[in-house]
mmCIF file of C-alpha atoms in Angstrom:
data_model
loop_
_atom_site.group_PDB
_atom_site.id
_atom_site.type_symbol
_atom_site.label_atom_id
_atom_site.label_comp_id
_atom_site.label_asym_id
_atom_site.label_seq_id
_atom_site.Cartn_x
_atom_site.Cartn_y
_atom_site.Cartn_z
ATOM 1 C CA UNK A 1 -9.743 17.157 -4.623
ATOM 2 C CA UNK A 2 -6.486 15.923 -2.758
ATOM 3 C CA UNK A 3 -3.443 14.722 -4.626
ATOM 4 C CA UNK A 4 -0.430 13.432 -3.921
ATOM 5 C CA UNK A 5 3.161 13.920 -5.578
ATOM 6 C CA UNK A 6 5.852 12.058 -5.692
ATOM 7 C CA UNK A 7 9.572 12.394 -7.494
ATOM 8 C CA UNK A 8 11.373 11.410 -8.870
ATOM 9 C CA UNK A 9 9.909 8.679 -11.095
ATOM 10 C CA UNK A 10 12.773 6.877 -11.521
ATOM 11 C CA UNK A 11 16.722 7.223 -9.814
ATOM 12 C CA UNK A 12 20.055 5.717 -10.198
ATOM 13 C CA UNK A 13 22.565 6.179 -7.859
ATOM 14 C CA UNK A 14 25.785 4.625 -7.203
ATOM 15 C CA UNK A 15 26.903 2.800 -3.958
ATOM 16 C CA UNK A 16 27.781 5.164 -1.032
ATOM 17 C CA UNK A 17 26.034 8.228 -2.642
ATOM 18 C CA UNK A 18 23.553 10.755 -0.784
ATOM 19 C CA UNK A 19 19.423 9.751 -1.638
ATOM 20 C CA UNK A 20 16.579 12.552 -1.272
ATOM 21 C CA UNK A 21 12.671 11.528 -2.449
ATOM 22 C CA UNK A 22 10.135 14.041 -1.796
ATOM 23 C CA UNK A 23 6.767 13.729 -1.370
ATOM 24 C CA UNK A 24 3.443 16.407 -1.203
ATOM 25 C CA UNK A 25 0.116 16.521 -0.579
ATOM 26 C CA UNK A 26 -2.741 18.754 -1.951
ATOM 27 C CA UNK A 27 -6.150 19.712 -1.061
ATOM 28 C CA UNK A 28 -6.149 18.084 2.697
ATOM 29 C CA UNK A 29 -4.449 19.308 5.752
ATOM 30 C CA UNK A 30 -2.803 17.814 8.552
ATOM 31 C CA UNK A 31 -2.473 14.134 6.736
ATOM 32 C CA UNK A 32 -1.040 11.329 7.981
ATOM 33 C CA UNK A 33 2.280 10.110 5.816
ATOM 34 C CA UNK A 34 3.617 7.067 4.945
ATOM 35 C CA UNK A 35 7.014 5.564 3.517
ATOM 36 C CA UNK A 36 6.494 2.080 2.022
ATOM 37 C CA UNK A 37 9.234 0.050 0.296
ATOM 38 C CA UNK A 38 7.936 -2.336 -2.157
ATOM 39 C CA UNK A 39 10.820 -5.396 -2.997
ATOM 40 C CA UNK A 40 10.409 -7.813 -5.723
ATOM 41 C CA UNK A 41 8.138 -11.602 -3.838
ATOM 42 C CA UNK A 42 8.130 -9.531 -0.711
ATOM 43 C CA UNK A 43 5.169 -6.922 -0.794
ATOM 44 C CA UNK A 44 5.023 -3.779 0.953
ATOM 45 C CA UNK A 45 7.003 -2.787 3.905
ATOM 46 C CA UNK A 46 5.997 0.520 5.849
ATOM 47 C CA UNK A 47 8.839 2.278 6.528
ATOM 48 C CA UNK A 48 8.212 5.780 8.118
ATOM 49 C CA UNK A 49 4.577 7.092 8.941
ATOM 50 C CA UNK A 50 4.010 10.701 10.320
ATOM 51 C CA UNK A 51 1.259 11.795 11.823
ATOM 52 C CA UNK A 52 2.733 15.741 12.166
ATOM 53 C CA UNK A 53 5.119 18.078 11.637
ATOM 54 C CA UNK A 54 8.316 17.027 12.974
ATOM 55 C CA UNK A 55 6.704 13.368 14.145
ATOM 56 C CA UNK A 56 8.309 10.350 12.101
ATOM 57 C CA UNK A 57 7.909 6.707 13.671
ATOM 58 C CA UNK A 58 10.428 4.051 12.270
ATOM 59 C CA UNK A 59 8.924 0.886 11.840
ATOM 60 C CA UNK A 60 12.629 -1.116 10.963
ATOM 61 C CA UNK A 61 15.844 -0.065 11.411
ATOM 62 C CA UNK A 62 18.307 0.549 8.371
ATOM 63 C CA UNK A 63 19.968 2.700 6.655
ATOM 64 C CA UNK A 64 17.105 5.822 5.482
ATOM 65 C CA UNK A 65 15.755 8.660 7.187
ATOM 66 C CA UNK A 66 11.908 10.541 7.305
ATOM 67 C CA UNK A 67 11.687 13.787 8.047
ATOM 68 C CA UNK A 68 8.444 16.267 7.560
ATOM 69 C CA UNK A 69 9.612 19.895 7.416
ATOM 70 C CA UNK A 70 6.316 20.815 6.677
ATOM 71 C CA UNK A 71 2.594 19.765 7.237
ATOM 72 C CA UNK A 72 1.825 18.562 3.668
ATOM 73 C CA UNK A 73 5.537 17.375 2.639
ATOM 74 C CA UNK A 74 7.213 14.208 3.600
ATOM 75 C CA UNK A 75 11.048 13.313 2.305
ATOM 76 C CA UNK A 76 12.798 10.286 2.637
ATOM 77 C CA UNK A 77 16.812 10.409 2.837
ATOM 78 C CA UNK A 78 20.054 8.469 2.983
ATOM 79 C CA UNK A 79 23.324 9.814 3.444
ATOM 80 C CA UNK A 80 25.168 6.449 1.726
ATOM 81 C CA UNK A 81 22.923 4.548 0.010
ATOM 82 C CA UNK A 82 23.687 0.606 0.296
ATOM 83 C CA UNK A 83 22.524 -1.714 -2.644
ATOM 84 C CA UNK A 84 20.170 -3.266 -0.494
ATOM 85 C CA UNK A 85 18.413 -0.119 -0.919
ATOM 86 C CA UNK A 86 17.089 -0.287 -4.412
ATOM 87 C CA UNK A 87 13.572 -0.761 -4.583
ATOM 88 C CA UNK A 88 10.279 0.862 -5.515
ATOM 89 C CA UNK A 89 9.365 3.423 -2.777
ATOM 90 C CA UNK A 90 5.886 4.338 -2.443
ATOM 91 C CA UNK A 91 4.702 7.521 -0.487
ATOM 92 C CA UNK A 92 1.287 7.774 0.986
ATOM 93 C CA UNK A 93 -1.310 9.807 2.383
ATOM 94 C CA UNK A 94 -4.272 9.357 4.760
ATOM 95 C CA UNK A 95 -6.914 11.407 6.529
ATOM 96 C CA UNK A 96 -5.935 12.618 10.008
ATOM 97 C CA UNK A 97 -8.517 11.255 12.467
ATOM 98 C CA UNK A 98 -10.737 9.173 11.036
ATOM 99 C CA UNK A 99 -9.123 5.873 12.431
ATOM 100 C CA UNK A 100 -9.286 2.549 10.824
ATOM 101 C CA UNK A 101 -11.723 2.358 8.069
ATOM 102 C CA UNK A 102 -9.946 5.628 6.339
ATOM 103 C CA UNK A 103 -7.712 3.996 3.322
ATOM 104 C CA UNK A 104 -4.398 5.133 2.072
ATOM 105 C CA UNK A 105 -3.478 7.120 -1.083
ATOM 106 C CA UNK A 106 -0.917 6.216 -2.894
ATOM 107 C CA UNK A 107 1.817 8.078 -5.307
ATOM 108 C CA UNK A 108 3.126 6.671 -8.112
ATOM 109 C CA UNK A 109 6.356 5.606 -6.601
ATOM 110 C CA UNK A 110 10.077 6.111 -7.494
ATOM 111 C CA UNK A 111 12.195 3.094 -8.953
ATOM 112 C CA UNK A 112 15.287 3.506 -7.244
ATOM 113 C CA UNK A 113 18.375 1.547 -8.335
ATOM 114 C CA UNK A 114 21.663 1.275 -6.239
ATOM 115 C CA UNK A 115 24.245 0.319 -8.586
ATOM 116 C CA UNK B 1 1.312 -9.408 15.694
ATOM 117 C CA UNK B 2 -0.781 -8.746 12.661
ATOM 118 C CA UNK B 3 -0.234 -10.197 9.460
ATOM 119 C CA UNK B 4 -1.604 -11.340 5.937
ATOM 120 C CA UNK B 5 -1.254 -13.866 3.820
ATOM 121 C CA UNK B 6 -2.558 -14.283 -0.264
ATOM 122 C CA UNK B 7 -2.426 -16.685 -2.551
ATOM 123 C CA UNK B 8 0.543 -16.619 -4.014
ATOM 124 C CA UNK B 9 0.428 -16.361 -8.017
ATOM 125 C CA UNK B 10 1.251 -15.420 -10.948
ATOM 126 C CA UNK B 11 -2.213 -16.586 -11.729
ATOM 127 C CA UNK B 12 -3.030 -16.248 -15.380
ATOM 128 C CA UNK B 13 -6.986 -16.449 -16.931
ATOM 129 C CA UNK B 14 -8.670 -15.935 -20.069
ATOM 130 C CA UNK B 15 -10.593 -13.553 -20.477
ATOM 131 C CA UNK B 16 -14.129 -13.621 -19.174
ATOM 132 C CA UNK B 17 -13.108 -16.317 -16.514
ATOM 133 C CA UNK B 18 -13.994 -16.325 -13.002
ATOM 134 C CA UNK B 19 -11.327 -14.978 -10.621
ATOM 135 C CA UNK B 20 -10.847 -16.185 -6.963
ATOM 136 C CA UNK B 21 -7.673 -14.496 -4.990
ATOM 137 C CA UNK B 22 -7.163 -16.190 -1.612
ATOM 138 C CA UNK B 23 -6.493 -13.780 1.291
ATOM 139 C CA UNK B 24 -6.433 -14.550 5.269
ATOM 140 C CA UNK B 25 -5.431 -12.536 7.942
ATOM 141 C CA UNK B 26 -3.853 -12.503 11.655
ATOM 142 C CA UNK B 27 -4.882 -9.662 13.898
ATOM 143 C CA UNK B 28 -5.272 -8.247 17.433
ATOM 144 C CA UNK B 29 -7.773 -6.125 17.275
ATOM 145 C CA UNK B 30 -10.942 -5.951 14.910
ATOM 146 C CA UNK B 31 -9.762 -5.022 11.648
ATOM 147 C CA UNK B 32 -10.740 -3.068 8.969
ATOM 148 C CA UNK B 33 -9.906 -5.406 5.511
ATOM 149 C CA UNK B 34 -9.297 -3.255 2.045
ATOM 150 C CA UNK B 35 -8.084 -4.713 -1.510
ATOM 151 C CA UNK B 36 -5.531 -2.668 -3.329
ATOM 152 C CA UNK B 37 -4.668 -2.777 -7.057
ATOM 153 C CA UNK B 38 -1.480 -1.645 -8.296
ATOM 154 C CA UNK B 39 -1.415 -1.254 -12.507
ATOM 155 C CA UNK B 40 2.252 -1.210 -14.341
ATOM 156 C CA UNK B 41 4.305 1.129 -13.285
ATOM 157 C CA UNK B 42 2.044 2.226 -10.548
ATOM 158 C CA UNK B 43 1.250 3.166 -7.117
ATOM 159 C CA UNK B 44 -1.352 1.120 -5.197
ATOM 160 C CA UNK B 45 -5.005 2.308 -5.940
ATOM 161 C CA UNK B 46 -7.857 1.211 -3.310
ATOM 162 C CA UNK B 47 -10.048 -1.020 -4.984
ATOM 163 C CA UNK B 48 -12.643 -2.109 -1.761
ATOM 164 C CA UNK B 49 -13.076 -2.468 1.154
ATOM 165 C CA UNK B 50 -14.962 -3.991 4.310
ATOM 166 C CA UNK B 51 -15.370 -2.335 8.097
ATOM 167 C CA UNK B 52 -16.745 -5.339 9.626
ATOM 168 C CA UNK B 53 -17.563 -8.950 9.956
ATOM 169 C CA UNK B 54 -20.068 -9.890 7.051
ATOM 170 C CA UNK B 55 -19.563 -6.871 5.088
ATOM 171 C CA UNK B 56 -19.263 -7.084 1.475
ATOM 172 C CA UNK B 57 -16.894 -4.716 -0.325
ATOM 173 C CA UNK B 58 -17.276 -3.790 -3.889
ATOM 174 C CA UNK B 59 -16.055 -2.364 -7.057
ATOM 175 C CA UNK B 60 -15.787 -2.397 -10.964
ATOM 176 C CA UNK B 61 -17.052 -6.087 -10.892
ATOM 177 C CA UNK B 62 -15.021 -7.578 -8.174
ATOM 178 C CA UNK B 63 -15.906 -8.000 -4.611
ATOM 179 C CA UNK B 64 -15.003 -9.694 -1.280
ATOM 180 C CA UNK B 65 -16.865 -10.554 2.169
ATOM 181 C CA UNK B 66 -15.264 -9.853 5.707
ATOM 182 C CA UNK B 67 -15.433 -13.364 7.224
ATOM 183 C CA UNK B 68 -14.619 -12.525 10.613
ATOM 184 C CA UNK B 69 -15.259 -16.887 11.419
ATOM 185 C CA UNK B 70 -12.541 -17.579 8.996
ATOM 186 C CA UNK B 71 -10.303 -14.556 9.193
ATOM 187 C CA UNK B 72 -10.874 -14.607 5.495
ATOM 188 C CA UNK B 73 -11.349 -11.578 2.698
ATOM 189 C CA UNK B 74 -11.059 -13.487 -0.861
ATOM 190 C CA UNK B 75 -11.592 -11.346 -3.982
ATOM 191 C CA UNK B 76 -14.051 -12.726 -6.242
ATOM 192 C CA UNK B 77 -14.781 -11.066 -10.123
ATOM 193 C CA UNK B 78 -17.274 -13.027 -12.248
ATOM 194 C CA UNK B 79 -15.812 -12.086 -15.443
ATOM 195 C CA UNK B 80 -12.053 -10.340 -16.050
ATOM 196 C CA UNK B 81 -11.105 -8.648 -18.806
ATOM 197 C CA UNK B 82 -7.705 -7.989 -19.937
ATOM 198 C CA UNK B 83 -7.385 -4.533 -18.247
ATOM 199 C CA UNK B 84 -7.702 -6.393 -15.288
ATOM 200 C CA UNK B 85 -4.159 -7.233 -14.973
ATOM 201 C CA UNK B 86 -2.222 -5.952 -12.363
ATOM 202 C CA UNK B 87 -0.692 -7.121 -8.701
ATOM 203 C CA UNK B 88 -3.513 -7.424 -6.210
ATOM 204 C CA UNK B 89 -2.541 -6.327 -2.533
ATOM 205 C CA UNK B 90 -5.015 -7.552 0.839
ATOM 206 C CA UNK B 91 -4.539 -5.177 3.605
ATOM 207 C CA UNK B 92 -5.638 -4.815 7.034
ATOM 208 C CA UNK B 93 -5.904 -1.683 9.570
ATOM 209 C CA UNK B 94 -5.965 -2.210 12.765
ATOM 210 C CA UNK B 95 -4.593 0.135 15.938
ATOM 211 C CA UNK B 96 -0.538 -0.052 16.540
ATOM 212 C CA UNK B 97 0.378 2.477 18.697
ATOM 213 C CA UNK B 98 -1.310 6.336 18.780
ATOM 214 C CA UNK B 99 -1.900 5.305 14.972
ATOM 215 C CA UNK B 100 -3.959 2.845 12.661
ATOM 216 C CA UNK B 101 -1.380 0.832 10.569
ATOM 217 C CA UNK B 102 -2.093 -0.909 7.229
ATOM 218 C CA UNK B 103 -0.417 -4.501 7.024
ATOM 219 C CA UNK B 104 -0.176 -5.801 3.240
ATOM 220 C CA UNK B 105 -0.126 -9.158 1.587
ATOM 221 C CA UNK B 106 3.020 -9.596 -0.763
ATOM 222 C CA UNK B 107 0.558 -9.199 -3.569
ATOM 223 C CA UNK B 108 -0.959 -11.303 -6.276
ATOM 224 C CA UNK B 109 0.117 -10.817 -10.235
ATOM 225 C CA UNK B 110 -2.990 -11.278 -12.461
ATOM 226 C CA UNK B 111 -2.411 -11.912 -16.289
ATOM 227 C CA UNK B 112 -5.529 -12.348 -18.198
ATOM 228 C CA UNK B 113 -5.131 -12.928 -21.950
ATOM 229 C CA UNK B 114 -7.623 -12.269 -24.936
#
């Protein structure tokens, strides 16, 4: 069965400081990623989504980064975190090629606090 | 563009009440329509969904009918129970690009009490 990974749980970092969040996928190959941001009364905003190695799509502009060294891992960075970056970040996984009915799978997310 | 919009809550029940969560959506395309629930502390967890127009989605009690004539998906559970509460997400996929994108509601809180 396919799971997904995601760490850490929970991350404080100051103002100005570097940000890595990792992300993997087991038992599926070739998934399609996803970086959501989930703010307090605002829902869930996609961030990155990857649909292969080396492939990241921004869907807003600001101040984090995607990148997918590899087919099943997906890591989100910033090299000075703002505090407009805390937030609950949610990664997510969905089969490649099977279009729109195929749902996402979610991680349990990473609390991240900018203080 | 596409877009959804939910009811907006908290919305708080006793147990063993009926539960209606609004949900309406905006699209270009023909959309696929799914209901995520996300428990404390959690990531989002698909709870149903619906492929096309008069489709009924269901799950663990609840369920929801693709009204493609009123651009409409509300989630409907005859009877919640405390373990019930979490935030409720409506979602739609629909093409954007080389890629199928989900767009979310901003999510419902449900409290039910014993």
């Amino acid at each position: 069965s396919q799971t997904i990974h995601q760490w850490p749980a929970t991350l404080v970092q100051p103002v100005g400081s570097p940000l890595s969040l990792e992300c993997t996928v087991e038992g599926t190959s070739n998934p399609n990623l996803y970086w959501y941001r989930q703010a307090a009364g605002r829902g869930l905003q996609l961030l990155f989504y990857s649909v292969g190695i080396g492939q990241i799509s921004s869907e807003v502009p600001q101040n984090l980064s995607a990148s997918r060294p590899q087919d099943r891992q997906f890591i989100l960075s910033s090299k000075k975190l703002l505090l407009s970056d805390s937030g609950f970040y949610l990664c997510a996984w969905s089969a490649f090629g099977t279009g729109r009915d195929s749902p996402l799978h979610f991680g349990n997310g990473t609390r991240l606090t900018v203080t | 563009g596409n877009s959804v919009t939910q009811m907006e809550g908290p919305v708080t029940l006793s147990e063993e009440a009926f539960l209606t969560i609004n949900c309406t959506y905006t699209a270009t395309g023909y959309p696929s329509l799914f209901w995520y629930v996300q428990y404390p502390g959690e990531g989002l967890q698909l709870l149903l969904k619906a492929t096309k127009a008069d489709d009924k989605g269901s799950n663990k009690g609840f369920e929801a009918t693709y009204r493609k004539e009123t651009t409409s998906f509300h989630l409907e559970k005859g009877s919640v129970q405390v373990s019930d509460s979490a935030v409720y997400f409506c979602a739609l996929s629909d093409r954007g690009g080389s890629n199928y994108k989900l767009t979310f509601g901003k999510g419902t809180l449900l409290t039910v009490n014993p």
